[in-house]
Amino acid sequence: MGDTSPRTSGSTDGDMDQNNLMYDGGHVGESSDRSKEKLDQKTVRRLAQNREAARKSRLRKKAYVQQLENSRLKLTQLEQELQRARQQGVFISSSGDQSHSTTGNGAMAFDAEYRRWQEDKNRKMKEMSSALDSHASEAELRIIVEAVLAHYEELFRIKSNAAKNDVFHLLSGMWKTPAERCFLWLGGFRSSDLLKLIASQVEPLTEQQSQDLNNLQESSQQAEDALSQGMDSLQQSLSETLSSGTLGSSSSGNVANYMGQMAMAMGKLGTLEGFIRQADNLRLQTYQQMLRKLTTRQSARALLAIHEYSLRLRALSSLWLARPRE
Amino acid sequence: MVPAAESLRPLPLKTQETGESSVRTLVEENALIVIGRRGCCMCHVVKSLLLGLGVNPAVLEFVEEKEEEVMSELERIGVEGGRETVKLPAVYIGGRLFGGLDRVMATHISGELVPILKDVGALWL
């Protein structure tokens, strides 16, 4: 039976005692009092619900842990695939700069497009190589050369779109392999460098051709220098804009200045897209001019030499990434 | 290496009292003139390229407040084929609109720029 402590002898307490009695005893009680029955039913229901909730919670936890285990397995598999792919020379950027989701998506989208473009280029170059080896006709070679040139145009179009979205990603060169980044200039390669390369690769050249290529190399060098100086001037101008006024002072005049400075600085950053466009135009025009001065066969060999050179840079990058470290 | 030319001779935009033809006069009187906004980096690119070739171009760099005035005058200067709006920076050769940075770059790569400059006497070798 329950406690009938002497203290609980008041009328209300008395009732409680009655209930306690019934409660502790565990019986429903002989009393047919409706309110007492309801209370029991409520209690019973609550207990049952608690048990049910606890059971569901255990099931959920089990499902969650199962999911975690599966994800862990998948992660290990992906890591292995990544490692394999890297070793086979497929470049996968390891930069994780995706703090802003839209920016990250733009950069990732461009990286993917560029990878596809590279694969396309590889295919075209294989075609070119076998055409040269099999002594294909000038007309056939011409078609492939034109296709490769058009393919470069496509790249610059892709870059132009990407620049609208994330010019800094392009400038960073993170979409290129490490060794290629050594030679990065305004979001790409230097035409003058490529021209130096082909001079020795497409012999024999006539006097006129030698002269022409020399002139072209000099012109592209001059154009590159002019663009570089423009970038320097932009940098200086940006720095001056951000450092004008008194840094560290928070007077009200300064706040207005600050906003004005930021507006001006934003304008300057906006010109970067133009710089990349100019640099890409330069690259395309240099290619076009080079091909104009060479015969079809020479053009094919030149393009192949450039491609082979870039493959070597990419192979070097893979070796570098896979190098043993302590 | 082409030796660097002497410093640019920046031309101040003549005040309105001397008449609206100031810009026109500058364009007509100079074999080669680069016109652009003050502080424009692309203008700097054009200047650098020309300097690197041994040219000493006249340069007109105007402040923001003067832009409307300058642009409306430039539009009035007759050009072959009736070109539309002038884009800055703008290069005028032999008194006529040659083009912007795009055209300057393209003609330099194709090897045509230097002969043109020599033709108008902006470049001697």
Short mmCIF file of N, CA and C in Angstrom, two decimals, chain A residues 66-217:
data_model
loop_
_atom_site.label_atom_id
_atom_site.label_comp_id
_atom_site.label_asym_id
_atom_site.label_seq_id
_atom_site.Cartn_x
_atom_site.Cartn_y
_atom_site.Cartn_z
N GLN A 66 24.22 4.36 -40.25
CA GLN A 66 24.37 3.58 -41.48
C GLN A 66 24.78 4.47 -42.64
N GLN A 67 24.10 5.62 -42.75
CA GLN A 67 24.39 6.58 -43.81
C GLN A 67 25.83 7.08 -43.71
N LEU A 68 26.27 7.36 -42.47
CA LEU A 68 27.63 7.85 -42.27
C LEU A 68 28.63 6.81 -42.76
N GLU A 69 28.36 5.55 -42.41
CA GLU A 69 29.27 4.48 -42.83
C GLU A 69 29.36 4.41 -44.34
N ASN A 70 28.20 4.51 -45.02
CA ASN A 70 28.19 4.48 -46.48
C ASN A 70 28.99 5.63 -47.07
N SER A 71 28.79 6.82 -46.51
CA SER A 71 29.49 8.00 -47.02
C SER A 71 30.99 7.84 -46.86
N ARG A 72 31.37 7.28 -45.74
CA ARG A 72 32.81 7.10 -45.50
C ARG A 72 33.41 6.19 -46.57
N LEU A 73 32.70 5.11 -46.88
CA LEU A 73 33.16 4.19 -47.91
C LEU A 73 33.31 4.91 -49.24
N LYS A 74 32.26 5.69 -49.59
CA LYS A 74 32.25 6.41 -50.86
C LYS A 74 33.42 7.38 -50.94
N LEU A 75 33.67 8.05 -49.81
CA LEU A 75 34.76 9.03 -49.77
C LEU A 75 36.08 8.35 -50.04
N THR A 76 36.29 7.21 -49.43
CA THR A 76 37.54 6.48 -49.66
C THR A 76 37.69 6.12 -51.13
N GLN A 77 36.57 5.66 -51.72
CA GLN A 77 36.62 5.30 -53.13
C GLN A 77 36.97 6.50 -54.00
N LEU A 78 36.33 7.64 -53.73
CA LEU A 78 36.58 8.84 -54.51
C LEU A 78 38.03 9.28 -54.39
N GLU A 79 38.56 9.19 -53.17
CA GLU A 79 39.95 9.60 -52.98
C GLU A 79 40.89 8.73 -53.81
N GLN A 80 40.57 7.44 -53.87
CA GLN A 80 41.42 6.54 -54.66
C GLN A 80 41.34 6.89 -56.14
N GLU A 81 40.11 7.16 -56.61
CA GLU A 81 39.93 7.53 -58.01
C GLU A 81 40.71 8.77 -58.36
N LEU A 82 40.64 9.74 -57.46
CA LEU A 82 41.32 11.01 -57.65
C LEU A 82 42.82 10.78 -57.78
N GLN A 83 43.33 9.96 -56.90
CA GLN A 83 44.76 9.67 -56.91
C GLN A 83 45.17 9.03 -58.22
N ARG A 84 44.35 8.07 -58.66
CA ARG A 84 44.62 7.39 -59.92
C ARG A 84 44.61 8.36 -61.08
N ALA A 85 43.59 9.21 -61.10
CA ALA A 85 43.45 10.16 -62.20
C ALA A 85 44.63 11.11 -62.24
N ARG A 86 45.05 11.60 -61.08
CA ARG A 86 46.19 12.52 -61.01
C ARG A 86 47.42 11.87 -61.60
N GLN A 87 47.62 10.61 -61.25
CA GLN A 87 48.82 9.93 -61.73
C GLN A 87 48.79 9.73 -63.22
N GLN A 88 47.58 9.69 -63.79
CA GLN A 88 47.50 9.51 -65.23
C GLN A 88 47.58 10.82 -65.97
N GLY A 89 47.85 11.87 -65.26
CA GLY A 89 48.08 13.14 -65.94
C GLY A 89 46.86 14.01 -66.08
N VAL A 90 45.72 13.54 -65.59
CA VAL A 90 44.55 14.41 -65.65
C VAL A 90 44.69 15.42 -64.52
N PHE A 91 44.61 16.70 -64.88
CA PHE A 91 44.84 17.68 -63.83
C PHE A 91 43.55 18.02 -63.12
N ILE A 92 43.58 17.89 -61.82
CA ILE A 92 42.42 18.27 -61.03
C ILE A 92 42.85 19.31 -60.03
N SER A 93 42.23 20.47 -60.14
CA SER A 93 42.61 21.57 -59.26
C SER A 93 42.28 21.22 -57.81
N SER A 94 43.20 21.51 -56.93
CA SER A 94 42.94 21.21 -55.53
C SER A 94 42.62 22.47 -54.74
N SER A 95 42.34 23.55 -55.46
CA SER A 95 42.03 24.78 -54.75
C SER A 95 40.63 24.68 -54.17
N GLY A 96 40.49 25.11 -52.94
CA GLY A 96 39.17 25.03 -52.32
C GLY A 96 38.58 26.39 -52.06
N ASP A 97 38.88 27.34 -52.91
CA ASP A 97 38.41 28.70 -52.68
C ASP A 97 37.00 28.88 -53.18
N GLN A 98 36.05 28.32 -52.42
CA GLN A 98 34.66 28.45 -52.86
C GLN A 98 33.82 29.04 -51.76
N SER A 99 34.35 30.07 -51.15
CA SER A 99 33.63 30.67 -50.03
C SER A 99 32.32 31.29 -50.48
N HIS A 100 32.32 31.84 -51.67
CA HIS A 100 31.09 32.42 -52.19
C HIS A 100 30.54 31.46 -53.24
N SER A 101 29.36 30.96 -53.01
CA SER A 101 28.91 29.82 -53.83
C SER A 101 28.80 30.16 -55.30
N THR A 102 28.28 31.33 -55.65
CA THR A 102 28.13 31.62 -57.08
C THR A 102 29.49 31.75 -57.73
N THR A 103 30.43 32.40 -57.03
CA THR A 103 31.76 32.52 -57.60
C THR A 103 32.37 31.14 -57.79
N GLY A 104 32.22 30.30 -56.76
CA GLY A 104 32.77 28.95 -56.83
C GLY A 104 32.20 28.21 -58.02
N ASN A 105 30.89 28.32 -58.21
CA ASN A 105 30.27 27.62 -59.32
C ASN A 105 30.81 28.10 -60.65
N GLY A 106 30.99 29.41 -60.80
CA GLY A 106 31.52 29.95 -62.04
C GLY A 106 32.90 29.40 -62.33
N ALA A 107 33.75 29.40 -61.30
CA ALA A 107 35.11 28.90 -61.48
C ALA A 107 35.09 27.42 -61.83
N MET A 108 34.27 26.66 -61.10
CA MET A 108 34.20 25.22 -61.36
C MET A 108 33.67 24.95 -62.75
N ALA A 109 32.67 25.72 -63.14
CA ALA A 109 32.10 25.53 -64.48
C ALA A 109 33.15 25.79 -65.54
N PHE A 110 33.93 26.85 -65.36
CA PHE A 110 34.97 27.16 -66.33
C PHE A 110 36.01 26.05 -66.36
N ASP A 111 36.44 25.59 -65.17
CA ASP A 111 37.43 24.53 -65.11
C ASP A 111 36.97 23.31 -65.89
N ALA A 112 35.68 22.98 -65.73
CA ALA A 112 35.13 21.82 -66.44
C ALA A 112 35.15 22.06 -67.94
N GLU A 113 34.73 23.27 -68.35
CA GLU A 113 34.73 23.59 -69.78
C GLU A 113 36.14 23.53 -70.35
N TYR A 114 37.08 24.03 -69.59
CA TYR A 114 38.46 24.04 -70.06
C TYR A 114 38.99 22.62 -70.21
N ARG A 115 38.63 21.74 -69.25
CA ARG A 115 39.06 20.34 -69.34
C ARG A 115 38.54 19.73 -70.62
N ARG A 116 37.26 20.00 -70.93
CA ARG A 116 36.65 19.46 -72.15
C ARG A 116 37.40 20.01 -73.36
N TRP A 117 37.71 21.31 -73.31
CA TRP A 117 38.41 21.93 -74.43
C TRP A 117 39.76 21.27 -74.64
N GLN A 118 40.46 20.97 -73.53
CA GLN A 118 41.76 20.31 -73.62
C GLN A 118 41.64 18.94 -74.28
N GLU A 119 40.63 18.20 -73.85
CA GLU A 119 40.43 16.87 -74.43
C GLU A 119 40.16 16.96 -75.93
N ASP A 120 39.37 17.96 -76.31
CA ASP A 120 39.10 18.20 -77.73
C ASP A 120 40.39 18.51 -78.48
N LYS A 121 41.20 19.36 -77.87
CA LYS A 121 42.46 19.76 -78.51
C LYS A 121 43.35 18.54 -78.70
N ASN A 122 43.42 17.68 -77.66
CA ASN A 122 44.23 16.47 -77.76
C ASN A 122 43.82 15.65 -78.97
N ARG A 123 42.49 15.53 -79.13
CA ARG A 123 41.98 14.74 -80.26
C ARG A 123 42.39 15.35 -81.59
N LYS A 124 42.21 16.68 -81.69
CA LYS A 124 42.53 17.35 -82.95
C LYS A 124 44.02 17.22 -83.26
N MET A 125 44.84 17.31 -82.24
CA MET A 125 46.28 17.24 -82.45
C MET A 125 46.73 15.85 -82.87
N LYS A 126 46.04 14.84 -82.33
CA LYS A 126 46.36 13.46 -82.77
C LYS A 126 46.06 13.32 -84.25
N GLU A 127 44.92 13.92 -84.64
CA GLU A 127 44.53 13.88 -86.04
C GLU A 127 45.59 14.57 -86.89
N MET A 128 46.04 15.72 -86.42
CA MET A 128 47.05 16.49 -87.13
C MET A 128 48.34 15.71 -87.27
N SER A 129 48.72 15.09 -86.17
CA SER A 129 49.97 14.34 -86.16
C SER A 129 49.93 13.19 -87.16
N SER A 130 48.84 12.44 -87.17
CA SER A 130 48.78 11.31 -88.10
C SER A 130 48.66 11.79 -89.54
N ALA A 131 48.02 12.95 -89.73
CA ALA A 131 47.92 13.49 -91.09
C ALA A 131 49.31 13.85 -91.60
N LEU A 132 50.13 14.46 -90.75
CA LEU A 132 51.49 14.82 -91.14
C LEU A 132 52.31 13.56 -91.43
N ASP A 133 52.19 12.59 -90.53
CA ASP A 133 52.96 11.36 -90.69
C ASP A 133 52.60 10.61 -91.96
N SER A 134 51.32 10.64 -92.28
CA SER A 134 50.87 9.88 -93.45
C SER A 134 50.96 10.72 -94.72
N HIS A 135 51.67 11.84 -94.64
CA HIS A 135 51.86 12.71 -95.80
C HIS A 135 50.55 13.07 -96.46
N ALA A 136 49.61 13.53 -95.66
CA ALA A 136 48.31 13.93 -96.19
C ALA A 136 48.48 15.12 -97.12
N SER A 137 47.47 15.36 -97.94
CA SER A 137 47.54 16.45 -98.91
C SER A 137 47.48 17.79 -98.19
N GLU A 138 47.91 18.81 -98.89
CA GLU A 138 47.90 20.17 -98.34
C GLU A 138 46.48 20.57 -97.96
N ALA A 139 45.54 20.19 -98.79
CA ALA A 139 44.14 20.57 -98.53
C ALA A 139 43.64 19.97 -97.21
N GLU A 140 43.98 18.68 -97.03
CA GLU A 140 43.56 18.02 -95.79
C GLU A 140 44.18 18.70 -94.58
N LEU A 141 45.49 18.97 -94.69
CA LEU A 141 46.18 19.61 -93.58
C LEU A 141 45.57 20.97 -93.29
N ARG A 142 45.24 21.68 -94.38
CA ARG A 142 44.66 23.02 -94.24
C ARG A 142 43.40 22.97 -93.40
N ILE A 143 42.59 21.96 -93.67
CA ILE A 143 41.31 21.83 -92.95
C ILE A 143 41.57 21.66 -91.45
N ILE A 144 42.54 20.79 -91.13
CA ILE A 144 42.82 20.55 -89.71
C ILE A 144 43.40 21.80 -89.05
N VAL A 145 44.29 22.48 -89.78
CA VAL A 145 44.90 23.70 -89.23
C VAL A 145 43.82 24.74 -88.93
N GLU A 146 42.91 24.90 -89.88
CA GLU A 146 41.81 25.86 -89.68
C GLU A 146 40.95 25.46 -88.49
N ALA A 147 40.73 24.16 -88.36
CA ALA A 147 39.92 23.66 -87.24
C ALA A 147 40.59 23.97 -85.90
N VAL A 148 41.90 23.81 -85.86
CA VAL A 148 42.62 24.08 -84.62
C VAL A 148 42.54 25.56 -84.26
N LEU A 149 42.69 26.39 -85.29
CA LEU A 149 42.60 27.84 -85.06
C LEU A 149 41.22 28.21 -84.54
N ALA A 150 40.20 27.63 -85.16
CA ALA A 150 38.83 27.89 -84.72
C ALA A 150 38.64 27.41 -83.28
N HIS A 151 39.33 26.34 -82.94
CA HIS A 151 39.25 25.79 -81.59
C HIS A 151 39.85 26.78 -80.58
N TYR A 152 40.93 27.45 -80.96
CA TYR A 152 41.50 28.47 -80.08
C TYR A 152 40.52 29.62 -79.91
N GLU A 153 39.88 29.99 -81.02
CA GLU A 153 38.88 31.05 -80.93
C GLU A 153 37.81 30.69 -79.92
N GLU A 154 37.44 29.42 -79.93
CA GLU A 154 36.43 28.93 -79.00
C GLU A 154 36.89 29.11 -77.56
N LEU A 155 38.18 28.80 -77.32
CA LEU A 155 38.72 28.95 -75.96
C LEU A 155 38.61 30.40 -75.50
N PHE A 156 38.96 31.32 -76.39
CA PHE A 156 38.94 32.71 -75.98
C PHE A 156 37.52 33.20 -75.75
N ARG A 157 36.57 32.60 -76.45
CA ARG A 157 35.17 32.92 -76.21
C ARG A 157 34.76 32.44 -74.82
N ILE A 158 35.15 31.20 -74.51
CA ILE A 158 34.85 30.63 -73.20
C ILE A 158 35.46 31.49 -72.10
N LYS A 159 36.72 31.90 -72.32
CA LYS A 159 37.40 32.72 -71.31
C LYS A 159 36.71 34.07 -71.16
N SER A 160 36.28 34.62 -72.27
CA SER A 160 35.61 35.92 -72.22
C SER A 160 34.35 35.84 -71.36
N ASN A 161 33.59 34.77 -71.52
CA ASN A 161 32.39 34.59 -70.69
C ASN A 161 32.76 34.39 -69.24
N ALA A 162 33.78 33.58 -69.02
CA ALA A 162 34.20 33.30 -67.65
C ALA A 162 34.70 34.57 -66.96
N ALA A 163 35.32 35.46 -67.75
CA ALA A 163 35.86 36.70 -67.17
C ALA A 163 34.75 37.58 -66.63
N LYS A 164 33.60 37.53 -67.27
CA LYS A 164 32.47 38.33 -66.78
C LYS A 164 32.06 37.85 -65.39
N ASN A 165 32.19 36.54 -65.18
CA ASN A 165 31.75 35.93 -63.95
C ASN A 165 32.81 36.02 -62.86
N ASP A 166 34.02 35.63 -63.19
CA ASP A 166 35.07 35.57 -62.17
C ASP A 166 36.43 35.84 -62.79
N VAL A 167 36.73 37.11 -62.97
CA VAL A 167 37.97 37.49 -63.63
C VAL A 167 39.19 37.06 -62.81
N PHE A 168 39.02 37.05 -61.48
CA PHE A 168 40.18 36.71 -60.64
C PHE A 168 40.55 35.24 -60.72
N HIS A 169 39.56 34.42 -60.99
CA HIS A 169 39.87 32.99 -61.16
C HIS A 169 40.75 32.82 -62.40
N LEU A 170 40.38 33.53 -63.48
CA LEU A 170 41.19 33.44 -64.70
C LEU A 170 42.60 33.96 -64.47
N LEU A 171 42.68 35.10 -63.80
CA LEU A 171 43.99 35.70 -63.55
C LEU A 171 44.84 34.82 -62.65
N SER A 172 44.20 34.07 -61.76
CA SER A 172 44.95 33.23 -60.82
C SER A 172 45.65 32.10 -61.52
N GLY A 173 45.11 31.68 -62.66
CA GLY A 173 45.72 30.57 -63.37
C GLY A 173 45.52 29.23 -62.68
N MET A 174 44.63 29.19 -61.67
CA MET A 174 44.42 27.93 -60.96
C MET A 174 43.81 26.87 -61.86
N TRP A 175 43.30 27.28 -62.99
CA TRP A 175 42.72 26.32 -63.92
C TRP A 175 43.81 25.67 -64.79
N LYS A 176 45.04 26.13 -64.62
CA LYS A 176 46.15 25.53 -65.35
C LYS A 176 46.97 24.68 -64.39
N THR A 177 47.80 23.81 -64.96
CA THR A 177 48.64 22.97 -64.11
C THR A 177 49.76 23.82 -63.50
N PRO A 178 50.34 23.35 -62.39
CA PRO A 178 51.35 24.13 -61.68
C PRO A 178 52.50 24.64 -62.56
N ALA A 179 53.08 23.74 -63.36
CA ALA A 179 54.22 24.18 -64.16
C ALA A 179 53.81 25.24 -65.18
N GLU A 180 52.59 25.13 -65.69
CA GLU A 180 52.12 26.14 -66.64
C GLU A 180 51.97 27.50 -65.97
N ARG A 181 51.64 27.45 -64.68
CA ARG A 181 51.43 28.69 -63.95
C ARG A 181 52.72 29.48 -63.80
N CYS A 182 53.84 28.81 -63.94
CA CYS A 182 55.14 29.48 -63.93
C CYS A 182 55.18 30.58 -64.96
N PHE A 183 54.54 30.30 -66.09
CA PHE A 183 54.66 31.19 -67.24
C PHE A 183 53.42 32.04 -67.44
N LEU A 184 52.59 32.07 -66.41
CA LEU A 184 51.32 32.77 -66.54
C LEU A 184 51.52 34.26 -66.77
N TRP A 185 50.82 34.77 -67.76
CA TRP A 185 50.82 36.21 -68.02
C TRP A 185 49.41 36.63 -68.40
N LEU A 186 48.84 37.52 -67.62
CA LEU A 186 47.49 38.00 -67.88
C LEU A 186 46.53 36.87 -68.27
N GLY A 187 46.48 35.86 -67.40
CA GLY A 187 45.49 34.81 -67.57
C GLY A 187 45.75 33.86 -68.72
N GLY A 188 47.02 33.74 -69.14
CA GLY A 188 47.30 32.79 -70.23
C GLY A 188 48.78 32.76 -70.58
N PHE A 189 49.06 32.31 -71.78
CA PHE A 189 50.45 32.19 -72.21
C PHE A 189 50.92 33.48 -72.87
N ARG A 190 52.24 33.59 -73.03
CA ARG A 190 52.82 34.71 -73.77
C ARG A 190 53.04 34.29 -75.22
N SER A 191 52.46 35.04 -76.14
CA SER A 191 52.64 34.71 -77.56
C SER A 191 54.10 34.79 -77.94
N SER A 192 54.82 35.76 -77.39
CA SER A 192 56.22 35.93 -77.77
C SER A 192 57.02 34.68 -77.41
N ASP A 193 56.67 34.04 -76.29
CA ASP A 193 57.35 32.80 -75.91
C ASP A 193 57.12 31.70 -76.94
N LEU A 194 55.87 31.57 -77.38
CA LEU A 194 55.56 30.53 -78.34
C LEU A 194 56.28 30.75 -79.66
N LEU A 195 56.41 31.99 -80.06
CA LEU A 195 57.08 32.27 -81.32
C LEU A 195 58.56 31.91 -81.24
N LYS A 196 59.15 32.15 -80.07
CA LYS A 196 60.56 31.75 -79.91
C LYS A 196 60.68 30.24 -80.10
N LEU A 197 59.66 29.54 -79.61
CA LEU A 197 59.68 28.08 -79.65
C LEU A 197 59.65 27.55 -81.07
N ILE A 198 58.78 28.10 -81.91
CA ILE A 198 58.56 27.47 -83.21
C ILE A 198 59.66 27.79 -84.21
N ALA A 199 60.41 28.85 -83.95
CA ALA A 199 61.46 29.22 -84.92
C ALA A 199 62.35 28.02 -85.23
N SER A 200 62.68 27.25 -84.18
CA SER A 200 63.58 26.12 -84.41
C SER A 200 62.84 24.85 -84.82
N GLN A 201 61.52 24.84 -84.63
CA GLN A 201 60.77 23.61 -84.86
C GLN A 201 60.23 23.47 -86.27
N VAL A 202 60.18 24.56 -87.02
CA VAL A 202 59.56 24.46 -88.35
C VAL A 202 60.54 24.79 -89.45
N GLU A 203 61.80 24.41 -89.23
CA GLU A 203 62.75 24.62 -90.33
C GLU A 203 62.42 23.66 -91.46
N PRO A 204 62.76 23.96 -92.69
CA PRO A 204 63.47 25.17 -93.10
C PRO A 204 62.54 26.36 -93.34
N LEU A 205 63.06 27.54 -93.02
CA LEU A 205 62.30 28.76 -93.25
C LEU A 205 63.04 29.60 -94.29
N THR A 206 62.27 30.29 -95.12
CA THR A 206 62.91 31.19 -96.07
C THR A 206 63.38 32.43 -95.31
N GLU A 207 64.24 33.21 -96.00
CA GLU A 207 64.72 34.47 -95.43
C GLU A 207 63.54 35.32 -94.98
N GLN A 208 62.59 35.45 -95.91
CA GLN A 208 61.43 36.29 -95.65
C GLN A 208 60.66 35.79 -94.43
N GLN A 209 60.50 34.48 -94.36
CA GLN A 209 59.75 33.92 -93.25
C GLN A 209 60.47 34.17 -91.93
N SER A 210 61.78 33.97 -91.94
CA SER A 210 62.56 34.24 -90.72
C SER A 210 62.35 35.67 -90.26
N GLN A 211 62.45 36.56 -91.24
CA GLN A 211 62.26 37.98 -90.95
C GLN A 211 60.86 38.23 -90.39
N ASP A 212 59.88 37.66 -91.07
CA ASP A 212 58.49 37.87 -90.66
C ASP A 212 58.26 37.38 -89.23
N LEU A 213 58.77 36.18 -88.92
CA LEU A 213 58.56 35.64 -87.58
C LEU A 213 59.28 36.48 -86.54
N ASN A 214 60.46 36.95 -86.89
CA ASN A 214 61.20 37.83 -85.99
C ASN A 214 60.39 39.08 -85.69
N ASN A 215 59.87 39.69 -86.75
CA ASN A 215 59.06 40.90 -86.59
C ASN A 215 57.85 40.63 -85.73
N LEU A 216 57.21 39.48 -85.98
CA LEU A 216 56.01 39.13 -85.22
C LEU A 216 56.35 38.94 -83.75
N GLN A 217 57.47 38.30 -83.50
CA GLN A 217 57.86 38.09 -82.11
C GLN A 217 58.11 39.42 -81.42
#
